[in-house]
PDB file of C-alpha atoms in Angstrom:
ATOM      1  CA  MET A  75      16.670  -4.690   7.782  1.00 70.00           C
ATOM      2  CA  GLU A  76      13.835  -5.088  10.065  1.00 90.00           C
ATOM      3  CA  THR A  77      10.788  -6.975   8.541  1.00 91.00           C
ATOM      4  CA  ARG A  78       8.269  -4.316   9.297  1.00 91.00           C
ATOM      5  CA  ARG A  79      10.237  -1.471   7.891  1.00 94.00           C
ATOM      6  CA  TRP A  80      11.093  -3.662   4.719  1.00 94.00           C
ATOM      7  CA  LEU A  81       7.370  -4.450   4.173  1.00 95.00           C
ATOM      8  CA  LEU A  82       6.591  -0.727   4.582  1.00 95.00           C
ATOM      9  CA  GLU A  83       9.192   0.200   2.080  1.00 94.00           C
ATOM     10  CA  THR A  84       8.123  -2.495  -0.415  1.00 92.00           C
ATOM     11  CA  HIS A  85       4.378  -2.198  -0.336  1.00 91.00           C
ATOM     12  CA  GLY A  86       3.573   1.012   1.668  1.00 93.00           C
ATOM     13  CA  PRO A  87       1.217   1.179   4.754  1.00 96.00           C
ATOM     14  CA  VAL A  88      -1.343  -0.967   2.944  1.00 96.00           C
ATOM     15  CA  CYS A  89      -3.304  -3.887   4.580  1.00 98.00           C
ATOM     16  CA  ALA A  90      -2.502  -7.078   2.573  1.00 97.00           C
ATOM     17  CA  TYR A  91      -6.094  -8.302   3.211  1.00 98.00           C
ATOM     18  CA  CYS A  92      -8.466  -5.363   2.623  1.00 97.00           C
ATOM     19  CA  ALA A  93      -5.989  -3.123   0.650  1.00 95.00           C
ATOM     20  CA  ARG A  94      -6.867  -0.165   2.923  1.00 96.00           C
ATOM     21  CA  ARG A  95      -4.136   2.421   3.292  1.00 95.00           C
ATOM     22  CA  VAL A  96      -3.403   3.058   6.960  1.00 95.00           C
ATOM     23  CA  SER A  97      -0.857   5.406   8.723  1.00 94.00           C
ATOM     24  CA  PRO A  98       2.462   3.675   9.100  1.00 93.00           C
ATOM     25  CA  SER A  99       2.236   3.781  12.826  1.00 92.00           C
ATOM     26  CA  GLY A 100      -1.234   2.039  12.757  1.00 92.00           C
ATOM     27  CA  ILE A 101      -0.446  -0.925  10.565  1.00 96.00           C
ATOM     28  CA  THR A 102       0.521  -4.212  12.146  1.00 95.00           C
ATOM     29  CA  LEU A 103       2.471  -7.304  11.230  1.00 94.00           C
ATOM     30  CA  ASP A 104       0.399 -10.343  10.808  1.00 94.00           C
ATOM     31  CA  HIS A 105       1.618 -13.951  10.861  1.00 92.00           C
ATOM     32  CA  VAL A 106      -0.216 -15.418   7.720  1.00 93.00           C
ATOM     33  CA  THR A 107       0.209 -18.910   9.209  1.00 89.00           C
ATOM     34  CA  PRO A 108      -0.544 -18.425  12.861  1.00 83.00           C
ATOM     35  CA  ARG A 109       2.696 -18.871  14.746  1.00 74.00           C
ATOM     36  CA  ARG A 110       1.435 -20.765  17.881  1.00 70.00           C
ATOM     37  CA  GLY A 111       4.735 -20.428  19.775  1.00 60.00           C
ATOM     38  CA  GLN A 112       7.057 -21.572  16.701  1.00 63.00           C
ATOM     39  CA  ARG A 113       9.772 -19.244  15.795  1.00 61.00           C
ATOM     40  CA  ALA A 114      10.036 -20.546  12.207  1.00 54.00           C
ATOM     41  CA  PHE A 115       6.813 -18.695  11.427  1.00 67.00           C
ATOM     42  CA  ASP A 116       8.483 -15.296  12.217  1.00 75.00           C
ATOM     43  CA  ARG A 117      10.152 -15.333   8.850  1.00 87.00           C
ATOM     44  CA  ARG A 118       9.425 -12.660   6.188  1.00 91.00           C
ATOM     45  CA  ASP A 119       7.851 -15.214   3.952  1.00 93.00           C
ATOM     46  CA  ASN A 120       4.907 -15.697   6.567  1.00 93.00           C
ATOM     47  CA  LEU A 121       4.434 -11.998   7.511  1.00 94.00           C
ATOM     48  CA  VAL A 122       2.334  -9.234   5.878  1.00 96.00           C
ATOM     49  CA  LEU A 123       1.149  -5.797   6.854  1.00 97.00           C
ATOM     50  CA  ALA A 124      -2.481  -5.752   8.080  1.00 97.00           C
ATOM     51  CA  CYS A 125      -4.682  -3.123   9.550  1.00 97.00           C
ATOM     52  CA  THR A 126      -5.823  -3.684  13.090  1.00 97.00           C
ATOM     53  CA  PRO A 127      -9.393  -4.684  12.137  1.00 97.00           C
ATOM     54  CA  CYS A 128      -8.273  -7.269   9.712  1.00 97.00           C
ATOM     55  CA  ASN A 129      -5.561  -8.665  12.140  1.00 96.00           C
ATOM     56  CA  ALA A 130      -7.998  -8.950  14.844  1.00 96.00           C
ATOM     57  CA  ARG A 131     -10.650 -10.551  12.558  1.00 96.00           C
ATOM     58  CA  LYS A 132      -8.166 -13.126  11.379  1.00 94.00           C
ATOM     59  CA  ALA A 133      -6.620 -13.793  14.755  1.00 90.00           C
ATOM     60  CA  ASP A 134      -5.680 -17.560  14.801  1.00 87.00           C
ATOM     61  CA  THR A 135      -8.004 -18.465  11.949  1.00 90.00           C
ATOM     62  CA  SER A 136      -6.394 -20.598   9.343  1.00 90.00           C
ATOM     63  CA  ILE A 137      -5.365 -18.543   6.354  1.00 93.00           C
ATOM     64  CA  MET A 138      -7.353 -20.769   3.929  1.00 93.00           C
ATOM     65  CA  ALA A 139     -10.524 -20.208   6.006  1.00 94.00           C
ATOM     66  CA  PHE A 140      -9.998 -16.465   6.320  1.00 95.00           C
ATOM     67  CA  LEU A 141      -9.362 -16.037   2.525  1.00 95.00           C
ATOM     68  CA  LEU A 142     -12.282 -18.283   1.630  1.00 94.00           C
ATOM     69  CA  GLY A 143     -14.539 -16.087   3.789  1.00 94.00           C
ATOM     70  CA  GLN A 144     -13.974 -13.193   1.437  1.00 94.00           C
ATOM     71  CA  ARG A 145     -12.328 -13.806  -1.888  1.00 92.00           C
ATOM     72  CA  GLN A 146     -11.121 -10.266  -2.366  1.00 94.00           C
ATOM     73  CA  ARG A 147      -8.780 -10.838   0.516  1.00 96.00           C
ATOM     74  CA  ALA A 148      -7.021 -13.544  -1.596  1.00 94.00           C
ATOM     75  CA  VAL A 149      -6.723 -11.126  -4.462  1.00 93.00           C
ATOM     76  CA  ASN A 150      -5.272  -8.450  -2.249  1.00 94.00           C
ATOM     77  CA  MET A 151      -2.876 -10.998  -0.756  1.00 94.00           C
ATOM     78  CA  VAL A 152      -1.639 -11.839  -4.293  1.00 93.00           C
ATOM     79  CA  ARG A 153      -1.004  -8.232  -4.878  1.00 90.00           C
ATOM     80  CA  PHE A 154       0.732  -7.312  -1.605  1.00 93.00           C
ATOM     81  CA  GLY A 155       2.236 -10.797  -0.879  1.00 92.00           C
ATOM     82  CA  SER A 156       4.825 -11.513  -3.502  1.00 91.00           C
ATOM     83  CA  HIS A 157       7.399 -12.070  -0.820  1.00 93.00           C
ATOM     84  CA  LEU A 158       5.410 -14.927   0.705  1.00 95.00           C
ATOM     85  CA  SER A 159       6.377 -18.559   0.543  1.00 94.00           C
ATOM     86  CA  PRO A 160       5.438 -20.309  -2.612  1.00 95.00           C
ATOM     87  CA  MET A 161       2.707 -22.429  -0.777  1.00 95.00           C
ATOM     88  CA  LEU A 162       0.947 -19.389   0.443  1.00 95.00           C
ATOM     89  CA  ARG A 163       1.157 -17.509  -2.862  1.00 92.00           C
ATOM     90  CA  GLN A 164      -0.391 -20.561  -4.599  1.00 94.00           C
ATOM     91  CA  MET A 165      -3.170 -20.918  -2.179  1.00 94.00           C
ATOM     92  CA  ALA A 166      -4.043 -17.209  -2.588  1.00 94.00           C
ATOM     93  CA  GLU A 167      -3.893 -17.476  -6.385  1.00 92.00           C
ATOM     94  CA  GLN A 168      -6.169 -20.454  -6.449  1.00 92.00           C
ATOM     95  CA  ILE A 169      -8.642 -18.803  -4.315  1.00 91.00           C
ATOM     96  CA  ALA A 170      -8.441 -15.564  -6.189  1.00 90.00           C
ATOM     97  CA  GLY A 171      -8.736 -17.128  -9.694  1.00 90.00           C
ATOM     98  CA  PRO A 172      -6.657 -16.606 -12.870  1.00 86.00           C
ATOM     99  CA  GLU A 173      -8.389 -13.271 -14.071  1.00 89.00           C
ATOM    100  CA  GLU A 174      -8.034 -11.693 -10.613  1.00 85.00           C
ATOM    101  CA  VAL A 175      -4.450 -12.744 -10.226  1.00 83.00           C
ATOM    102  CA  ALA A 176      -3.552 -11.200 -13.517  1.00 86.00           C
ATOM    103  CA  ARG A 177      -5.243  -7.883 -12.486  1.00 84.00           C
ATOM    104  CA  ALA A 178      -3.583  -7.998  -8.953  1.00 81.00           C
ATOM    105  CA  LEU A 179      -0.087  -8.614 -10.508  1.00 80.00           C
ATOM    106  CA  ARG A 180      -0.560  -5.579 -12.875  1.00 83.00           C
ATOM    107  CA  LEU A 181      -1.629  -3.406  -9.930  1.00 79.00           C
ATOM    108  CA  ALA A 182       1.424  -4.536  -8.025  1.00 78.00           C
ATOM    109  CA  ASP A 183       3.621  -3.473 -10.713  1.00 76.00           C
ATOM    110  CA  PRO A 184       5.128  -0.142  -9.951  1.00 73.00           C
ATOM    111  CA  ASP A 185       5.452   0.794 -13.641  1.00 74.00           C
ATOM    112  CA  TYR A 186       1.764   0.082 -14.439  1.00 68.00           C
ATOM    113  CA  PRO A 187       0.203   3.575 -15.010  1.00 69.00           C
ATOM    114  CA  TYR A 188      -3.103   2.780 -13.479  1.00 65.00           C
ATOM    115  CA  ALA A 189      -1.943   1.366 -10.212  1.00 54.00           C
ATOM    116  CA  ASP A 190      -3.580   4.160  -7.968  1.00 52.00           C
TER     117      ASP A 190
END
């Protein structure tokens, strides 16, 4: 299955950085670790859905610098990035902090009654 469609089915049309809901046609794919011409970075474990403003703001910025610029981005990435590589998940979790990680994981659980 195509990665974009898989992410839309898994997380819905929600930006992994700001958690804003966007129309499915308006959401973009973002390389968490900028690809810089390397195909290995086109894998699912390096791609998230991002709204156009967040994708443009991040551009080729390192993910660590981008997440440190606004801690809530790391919290959102924990919530919408369960498919990411262990290294990227651990980085986001460390930046977000343990309490926010627990909250993000609860909200990511489809059976959690207060997710909306």
